[in-house]
Amino acid sequence: MLNIQRFVCNPLQENCYIVSDDTGESVIIDCGAFYEEERRAILDYIEKEHLKPTHLLATHAHIDHNIGNDTIYNRFGLKPEVAAADEPLMQRMDVQAQFILGIQLEQPLPPVGKYLSPQEEVTFGHHRLVVLPTPGHSPGSVLFYCEEEGLLFSGDTLFRMSVGRTDFELGSYRALCNSMKTVVAQLPPNTTVLCGHGPQTTIGDELRYNPYLQFE
């Protein structure tokens, strides 16, 4: 069984997840911690639960999902893992910080440690997350899917009754619609979806009510 702790971070209310099992091994997904109290809360949780972070994962390369990567790198030596198609965005975090958050980065964020491949399995403890590419919100947007637990970390690809915006740099509405049809809609209806912003949902509810998942 997975233990999941959510931290709502930064001015855009981004969801960072720490996912662990009974081995203590854990992955950190979308570390968007910006304020000092957010960074401290994440580190305190890891210490209190005696966790061993093994992967720092990013569903995509937007600044609000990565601005806390330096905190994880400085404490645990982990570098972010992201899809290769988002490399151009990872190289422009300073520009994104100004455009999306209206701030200047005080120090460079850690470089990418690994580029994730489609269908790659990220393992920790007794569990695995499968990388499912869903381009659209960004060219390298991915889902992290744990089939055995029926869990999906959707980043900004899928929200409750909505989808991620596509008007940011390198976004594509056409690609996002294709991802909805060929990837998201193919997942089991009872899958719990943990989104990059806002509340959780299920694939079944989204297939019934999300206008972006209604196909002719």
PDB file of C-alpha atoms in Angstrom:
ATOM      1  CA  MET A   1       0.000   0.000   0.000  1.00  0.00           C
ATOM      2  CA  LEU A   2       1.220   3.471  -0.845  1.00  0.00           C
ATOM      3  CA  ASN A   3       1.339   6.375   1.561  1.00  0.00           C
ATOM      4  CA  ILE A   4       0.718   9.686  -0.166  1.00  0.00           C
ATOM      5  CA  GLN A   5       1.231  13.114   1.344  1.00  0.00           C
ATOM      6  CA  ARG A   6       0.190  16.191  -0.600  1.00  0.00           C
ATOM      7  CA  PHE A   7       1.720  19.634  -0.153  1.00  0.00           C
ATOM      8  CA  VAL A   8       0.008  22.618  -1.774  1.00  0.00           C
ATOM      9  CA  CYS A   9       2.763  24.955  -2.883  1.00  0.00           C
ATOM     10  CA  ASN A  10       3.611  28.382  -4.263  1.00  0.00           C
ATOM     11  CA  PRO A  11       1.276  31.169  -5.439  1.00  0.00           C
ATOM     12  CA  LEU A  12      -0.270  28.892  -8.079  1.00  0.00           C
ATOM     13  CA  GLN A  13      -1.389  26.312  -5.486  1.00  0.00           C
ATOM     14  CA  GLU A  14       0.527  23.463  -7.125  1.00  0.00           C
ATOM     15  CA  ASN A  15       0.302  19.962  -5.667  1.00  0.00           C
ATOM     16  CA  CYS A  16       3.564  18.292  -4.682  1.00  0.00           C
ATOM     17  CA  TYR A  17       3.284  14.629  -3.690  1.00  0.00           C
ATOM     18  CA  ILE A  18       5.553  12.471  -1.576  1.00  0.00           C
ATOM     19  CA  VAL A  19       4.790   8.819  -2.261  1.00  0.00           C
ATOM     20  CA  SER A  20       6.211   5.992  -0.153  1.00  0.00           C
ATOM     21  CA  ASP A  21       5.579   2.427   0.932  1.00  0.00           C
ATOM     22  CA  ASP A  22       6.459   0.289   3.931  1.00  0.00           C
ATOM     23  CA  THR A  23      10.120   0.063   2.905  1.00  0.00           C
ATOM     24  CA  GLY A  24      10.545   3.774   3.529  1.00  0.00           C
ATOM     25  CA  GLU A  25      11.691   4.379  -0.024  1.00  0.00           C
ATOM     26  CA  SER A  26       9.865   7.288  -1.610  1.00  0.00           C
ATOM     27  CA  VAL A  27       9.542   9.442  -4.694  1.00  0.00           C
ATOM     28  CA  ILE A  28       8.868  13.162  -4.766  1.00  0.00           C
ATOM     29  CA  ILE A  29       6.596  14.272  -7.606  1.00  0.00           C
ATOM     30  CA  ASP A  30       6.514  17.901  -8.779  1.00  0.00           C
ATOM     31  CA  CYS A  31       8.351  19.726  -6.027  1.00  0.00           C
ATOM     32  CA  GLY A  32       6.903  23.191  -6.435  1.00  0.00           C
ATOM     33  CA  ALA A  33       7.817  24.384  -2.940  1.00  0.00           C
ATOM     34  CA  PHE A  34       8.506  28.118  -3.083  1.00  0.00           C
ATOM     35  CA  TYR A  35       8.024  29.677   0.333  1.00  0.00           C
ATOM     36  CA  GLU A  36      10.422  28.701   3.088  1.00  0.00           C
ATOM     37  CA  GLU A  37       7.640  27.184   5.183  1.00  0.00           C
ATOM     38  CA  GLU A  38       6.668  24.927   2.265  1.00  0.00           C
ATOM     39  CA  ARG A  39      10.230  23.735   1.793  1.00  0.00           C
ATOM     40  CA  ARG A  40      10.595  23.117   5.526  1.00  0.00           C
ATOM     41  CA  ALA A  41       7.278  21.227   5.727  1.00  0.00           C
ATOM     42  CA  ILE A  42       8.393  18.808   3.006  1.00  0.00           C
ATOM     43  CA  LEU A  43      11.759  18.159   4.624  1.00  0.00           C
ATOM     44  CA  ASP A  44      10.188  17.795   8.065  1.00  0.00           C
ATOM     45  CA  TYR A  45       7.703  15.223   6.750  1.00  0.00           C
ATOM     46  CA  ILE A  46      10.460  13.174   5.129  1.00  0.00           C
ATOM     47  CA  GLU A  47      12.494  13.258   8.337  1.00  0.00           C
ATOM     48  CA  LYS A  48       9.542  12.507  10.612  1.00  0.00           C
ATOM     49  CA  GLU A  49       8.477   9.498   8.535  1.00  0.00           C
ATOM     50  CA  HIS A  50      12.082   8.273   8.184  1.00  0.00           C
ATOM     51  CA  LEU A  51      11.771   8.202   4.407  1.00  0.00           C
ATOM     52  CA  LYS A  52      14.509   7.605   1.869  1.00  0.00           C
ATOM     53  CA  PRO A  53      13.801   9.613  -1.304  1.00  0.00           C
ATOM     54  CA  THR A  54      15.052   7.778  -4.383  1.00  0.00           C
ATOM     55  CA  HIS A  55      13.585   9.815  -7.259  1.00  0.00           C
ATOM     56  CA  LEU A  56      12.675  13.455  -7.869  1.00  0.00           C
ATOM     57  CA  LEU A  57      10.074  13.273 -10.641  1.00  0.00           C
ATOM     58  CA  ALA A  58       8.492  16.007 -12.735  1.00  0.00           C
ATOM     59  CA  THR A  59       5.301  15.495 -14.699  1.00  0.00           C
ATOM     60  CA  HIS A  60       6.456  18.380 -16.889  1.00  0.00           C
ATOM     61  CA  ALA A  61       8.944  21.244 -16.971  1.00  0.00           C
ATOM     62  CA  HIS A  62       6.964  24.266 -15.837  1.00  0.00           C
ATOM     63  CA  ILE A  63       8.467  26.372 -13.093  1.00  0.00           C
ATOM     64  CA  ASP A  64       5.589  25.990 -10.640  1.00  0.00           C
ATOM     65  CA  HIS A  65       6.217  22.234 -10.563  1.00  0.00           C
ATOM     66  CA  ASN A  66       9.994  22.496 -10.232  1.00  0.00           C
ATOM     67  CA  ILE A  67      10.922  25.585  -8.261  1.00  0.00           C
ATOM     68  CA  GLY A  68      11.554  23.506  -5.115  1.00  0.00           C
ATOM     69  CA  ASN A  69      13.948  21.090  -6.814  1.00  0.00           C
ATOM     70  CA  ASP A  70      16.939  22.826  -5.258  1.00  0.00           C
ATOM     71  CA  THR A  71      15.682  21.980  -1.766  1.00  0.00           C
ATOM     72  CA  ILE A  72      15.561  18.280  -2.611  1.00  0.00           C
ATOM     73  CA  TYR A  73      18.882  18.372  -4.450  1.00  0.00           C
ATOM     74  CA  ASN A  74      20.668  20.192  -1.626  1.00  0.00           C
ATOM     75  CA  ARG A  75      19.421  17.753   1.029  1.00  0.00           C
ATOM     76  CA  PHE A  76      19.338  14.419  -0.820  1.00  0.00           C
ATOM     77  CA  GLY A  77      21.436  14.931  -3.957  1.00  0.00           C
ATOM     78  CA  LEU A  78      18.528  14.034  -6.245  1.00  0.00           C
ATOM     79  CA  LYS A  79      18.250  15.711  -9.640  1.00  0.00           C
ATOM     80  CA  PRO A  80      14.928  16.015 -11.462  1.00  0.00           C
ATOM     81  CA  GLU A  81      13.769  13.336 -13.881  1.00  0.00           C
ATOM     82  CA  VAL A  82      11.614  14.615 -16.741  1.00  0.00           C
ATOM     83  CA  ALA A  83      10.680  13.647 -20.293  1.00  0.00           C
ATOM     84  CA  ALA A  84      13.241  14.579 -22.929  1.00  0.00           C
ATOM     85  CA  ALA A  85      10.690  16.534 -24.960  1.00  0.00           C
ATOM     86  CA  ASP A  86      10.597  19.135 -22.184  1.00  0.00           C
ATOM     87  CA  GLU A  87      14.341  19.778 -22.270  1.00  0.00           C
ATOM     88  CA  PRO A  88      13.893  23.229 -23.877  1.00  0.00           C
ATOM     89  CA  LEU A  89      11.624  24.274 -21.023  1.00  0.00           C
ATOM     90  CA  MET A  90      14.011  22.952 -18.389  1.00  0.00           C
ATOM     91  CA  GLN A  91      16.681  25.206 -19.893  1.00  0.00           C
ATOM     92  CA  ARG A  92      14.447  28.280 -19.500  1.00  0.00           C
ATOM     93  CA  MET A  93      13.419  28.104 -15.866  1.00  0.00           C
ATOM     94  CA  ASP A  94      14.684  31.645 -15.276  1.00  0.00           C
ATOM     95  CA  VAL A  95      12.465  32.974 -18.068  1.00  0.00           C
ATOM     96  CA  GLN A  96       9.496  30.971 -16.796  1.00  0.00           C
ATOM     97  CA  ALA A  97      10.022  32.309 -13.286  1.00  0.00           C
ATOM     98  CA  GLN A  98       9.586  35.844 -14.563  1.00  0.00           C
ATOM     99  CA  PHE A  99       6.712  35.070 -16.929  1.00  0.00           C
ATOM    100  CA  ILE A 100       4.657  32.652 -14.815  1.00  0.00           C
ATOM    101  CA  LEU A 101       5.511  33.601 -11.225  1.00  0.00           C
ATOM    102  CA  GLY A 102       6.689  37.174 -11.707  1.00  0.00           C
ATOM    103  CA  ILE A 103       9.942  36.602  -9.828  1.00  0.00           C
ATOM    104  CA  GLN A 104      13.631  36.253 -10.515  1.00  0.00           C
ATOM    105  CA  LEU A 105      15.364  33.024  -9.540  1.00  0.00           C
ATOM    106  CA  GLU A 106      17.855  33.716  -6.791  1.00  0.00           C
ATOM    107  CA  GLN A 107      19.985  30.726  -7.783  1.00  0.00           C
ATOM    108  CA  PRO A 108      20.027  28.193 -10.631  1.00  0.00           C
ATOM    109  CA  LEU A 109      17.934  25.064 -10.211  1.00  0.00           C
ATOM    110  CA  PRO A 110      19.695  21.679 -10.383  1.00  0.00           C
ATOM    111  CA  PRO A 111      20.257  20.210 -13.847  1.00  0.00           C
ATOM    112  CA  VAL A 112      18.235  17.286 -15.130  1.00  0.00           C
ATOM    113  CA  GLY A 113      19.509  14.003 -13.764  1.00  0.00           C
ATOM    114  CA  LYS A 114      17.705  11.775 -16.227  1.00  0.00           C
ATOM    115  CA  TYR A 115      15.370  12.054 -19.183  1.00  0.00           C
ATOM    116  CA  LEU A 116      12.452   9.660 -18.907  1.00  0.00           C
ATOM    117  CA  SER A 117      11.427   7.415 -21.792  1.00  0.00           C
ATOM    118  CA  PRO A 118       7.867   6.416 -22.753  1.00  0.00           C
ATOM    119  CA  GLN A 119       6.648   3.380 -20.786  1.00  0.00           C
ATOM    120  CA  GLU A 120       9.716   3.506 -18.550  1.00  0.00           C
ATOM    121  CA  GLU A 121       9.200   2.097 -15.062  1.00  0.00           C
ATOM    122  CA  VAL A 122      10.307   4.147 -12.077  1.00  0.00           C
ATOM    123  CA  THR A 123      10.771   1.761  -9.163  1.00  0.00           C
ATOM    124  CA  PHE A 124      10.919   2.376  -5.426  1.00  0.00           C
ATOM    125  CA  GLY A 125      10.310  -0.003  -2.566  1.00  0.00           C
ATOM    126  CA  HIS A 126       7.809  -2.635  -3.688  1.00  0.00           C
ATOM    127  CA  HIS A 127       6.166  -0.351  -6.238  1.00  0.00           C
ATOM    128  CA  ARG A 128       6.606   1.044  -9.717  1.00  0.00           C
ATOM    129  CA  LEU A 129       5.305   4.027 -11.638  1.00  0.00           C
ATOM    130  CA  VAL A 130       4.940   3.737 -15.403  1.00  0.00           C
ATOM    131  CA  VAL A 131       5.680   6.821 -17.494  1.00  0.00           C
ATOM    132  CA  LEU A 132       2.796   7.571 -19.881  1.00  0.00           C
ATOM    133  CA  PRO A 133       3.489  10.416 -22.331  1.00  0.00           C
ATOM    134  CA  THR A 134       0.629  12.914 -22.733  1.00  0.00           C
ATOM    135  CA  PRO A 135       1.926  15.855 -24.787  1.00  0.00           C
ATOM    136  CA  GLY A 136      -0.206  18.953 -24.978  1.00  0.00           C
ATOM    137  CA  HIS A 137       0.136  21.099 -21.859  1.00  0.00           C
ATOM    138  CA  SER A 138       3.828  20.848 -22.672  1.00  0.00           C
ATOM    139  CA  PRO A 139       5.530  18.618 -25.253  1.00  0.00           C
ATOM    140  CA  GLY A 140       6.984  16.399 -22.541  1.00  0.00           C
ATOM    141  CA  SER A 141       4.035  16.169 -20.174  1.00  0.00           C
ATOM    142  CA  VAL A 142       3.678  12.684 -18.695  1.00  0.00           C
ATOM    143  CA  LEU A 143       1.451  10.765 -16.313  1.00  0.00           C
ATOM    144  CA  PHE A 144       2.881   8.552 -13.599  1.00  0.00           C
ATOM    145  CA  TYR A 145       0.675   5.459 -13.329  1.00  0.00           C
ATOM    146  CA  CYS A 146       0.722   2.864 -10.562  1.00  0.00           C
ATOM    147  CA  GLU A 147      -1.491   0.102 -11.925  1.00  0.00           C
ATOM    148  CA  GLU A 148      -1.308  -2.116  -8.851  1.00  0.00           C
ATOM    149  CA  GLU A 149      -2.687   0.646  -6.615  1.00  0.00           C
ATOM    150  CA  GLY A 150      -5.014   2.156  -9.229  1.00  0.00           C
ATOM    151  CA  LEU A 151      -3.356   5.559  -8.906  1.00  0.00           C
ATOM    152  CA  LEU A 152      -2.470   8.179 -11.485  1.00  0.00           C
ATOM    153  CA  PHE A 153      -0.423  11.335 -10.982  1.00  0.00           C
ATOM    154  CA  SER A 154      -1.631  13.540 -13.809  1.00  0.00           C
ATOM    155  CA  GLY A 155       0.354  16.742 -13.423  1.00  0.00           C
ATOM    156  CA  ASP A 156      -1.333  19.449 -15.488  1.00  0.00           C
ATOM    157  CA  THR A 157      -2.598  17.124 -18.211  1.00  0.00           C
ATOM    158  CA  LEU A 158      -5.870  16.317 -16.431  1.00  0.00           C
ATOM    159  CA  PHE A 159      -7.721  18.202 -13.716  1.00  0.00           C
ATOM    160  CA  ARG A 160     -11.061  17.518 -12.094  1.00  0.00           C
ATOM    161  CA  MET A 161     -13.559  18.351 -14.875  1.00  0.00           C
ATOM    162  CA  SER A 162     -10.903  20.167 -16.871  1.00  0.00           C
ATOM    163  CA  VAL A 163      -7.490  19.913 -18.539  1.00  0.00           C
ATOM    164  CA  GLY A 164      -4.289  21.908 -18.512  1.00  0.00           C
ATOM    165  CA  ARG A 165      -3.998  25.095 -20.519  1.00  0.00           C
ATOM    166  CA  THR A 166      -2.129  24.987 -23.809  1.00  0.00           C
ATOM    167  CA  ASP A 167      -1.276  28.646 -24.370  1.00  0.00           C
ATOM    168  CA  PHE A 168       2.101  28.441 -22.644  1.00  0.00           C
ATOM    169  CA  GLU A 169       5.291  28.102 -24.661  1.00  0.00           C
ATOM    170  CA  LEU A 170       5.320  24.872 -26.739  1.00  0.00           C
ATOM    171  CA  GLY A 171       1.790  23.916 -25.685  1.00  0.00           C
ATOM    172  CA  SER A 172      -0.572  22.294 -28.201  1.00  0.00           C
ATOM    173  CA  TYR A 173      -4.336  21.972 -27.852  1.00  0.00           C
ATOM    174  CA  ARG A 174      -4.463  19.430 -30.674  1.00  0.00           C
ATOM    175  CA  ALA A 175      -1.824  17.280 -28.977  1.00  0.00           C
ATOM    176  CA  LEU A 176      -3.641  17.525 -25.643  1.00  0.00           C
ATOM    177  CA  CYS A 177      -6.929  16.372 -27.186  1.00  0.00           C
ATOM    178  CA  ASN A 178      -5.117  13.435 -28.731  1.00  0.00           C
ATOM    179  CA  SER A 179      -3.585  12.553 -25.366  1.00  0.00           C
ATOM    180  CA  MET A 180      -7.029  12.613 -23.772  1.00  0.00           C
ATOM    181  CA  LYS A 181      -8.360  10.175 -26.349  1.00  0.00           C
ATOM    182  CA  THR A 182      -5.430   7.793 -26.754  1.00  0.00           C
ATOM    183  CA  VAL A 183      -4.031   7.675 -23.205  1.00  0.00           C
ATOM    184  CA  VAL A 184      -6.286   9.095 -20.491  1.00  0.00           C
ATOM    185  CA  ALA A 185      -9.550   7.608 -21.780  1.00  0.00           C
ATOM    186  CA  GLN A 186      -7.948   4.161 -21.997  1.00  0.00           C
ATOM    187  CA  LEU A 187      -7.210   3.898 -18.277  1.00  0.00           C
ATOM    188  CA  PRO A 188      -9.475   1.894 -15.926  1.00  0.00           C
ATOM    189  CA  PRO A 189     -12.482   3.932 -14.727  1.00  0.00           C
ATOM    190  CA  ASN A 190     -11.755   3.172 -11.069  1.00  0.00           C
ATOM    191  CA  THR A 191      -8.315   4.822 -11.271  1.00  0.00           C
ATOM    192  CA  THR A 192      -7.852   7.593  -8.707  1.00  0.00           C
ATOM    193  CA  VAL A 193      -6.324  10.700 -10.265  1.00  0.00           C
ATOM    194  CA  LEU A 194      -4.080  12.955  -8.201  1.00  0.00           C
ATOM    195  CA  CYS A 195      -3.836  16.206 -10.129  1.00  0.00           C
ATOM    196  CA  GLY A 196      -1.162  18.868 -10.374  1.00  0.00           C
ATOM    197  CA  HIS A 197      -3.599  21.500  -9.071  1.00  0.00           C
ATOM    198  CA  GLY A 198      -6.888  21.164  -7.236  1.00  0.00           C
ATOM    199  CA  PRO A 199      -8.720  18.122  -5.866  1.00  0.00           C
ATOM    200  CA  GLN A 200      -8.407  14.497  -6.846  1.00  0.00           C
ATOM    201  CA  THR A 201     -10.858  12.744  -9.118  1.00  0.00           C
ATOM    202  CA  THR A 202     -11.316   9.400 -10.893  1.00  0.00           C
ATOM    203  CA  ILE A 203     -11.030   8.401 -14.521  1.00  0.00           C
ATOM    204  CA  GLY A 204     -14.644   7.208 -14.400  1.00  0.00           C
ATOM    205  CA  ASP A 205     -15.952  10.578 -13.264  1.00  0.00           C
ATOM    206  CA  GLU A 206     -13.887  12.364 -15.898  1.00  0.00           C
ATOM    207  CA  LEU A 207     -15.160  10.068 -18.650  1.00  0.00           C
ATOM    208  CA  ARG A 208     -18.717  10.872 -17.581  1.00  0.00           C
ATOM    209  CA  TYR A 209     -18.505  14.595 -16.928  1.00  0.00           C
ATOM    210  CA  ASN A 210     -15.303  16.154 -18.279  1.00  0.00           C
ATOM    211  CA  PRO A 211     -16.147  17.901 -21.584  1.00  0.00           C
ATOM    212  CA  TYR A 212     -12.630  17.233 -22.865  1.00  0.00           C
ATOM    213  CA  LEU A 213     -13.219  13.488 -22.598  1.00  0.00           C
ATOM    214  CA  GLN A 214     -16.413  13.384 -24.607  1.00  0.00           C
ATOM    215  CA  PHE A 215     -15.660  11.916 -28.021  1.00  0.00           C
ATOM    216  CA  GLU A 216     -17.864  11.402 -31.060  1.00  0.00           C
TER     217      GLU A 216
END
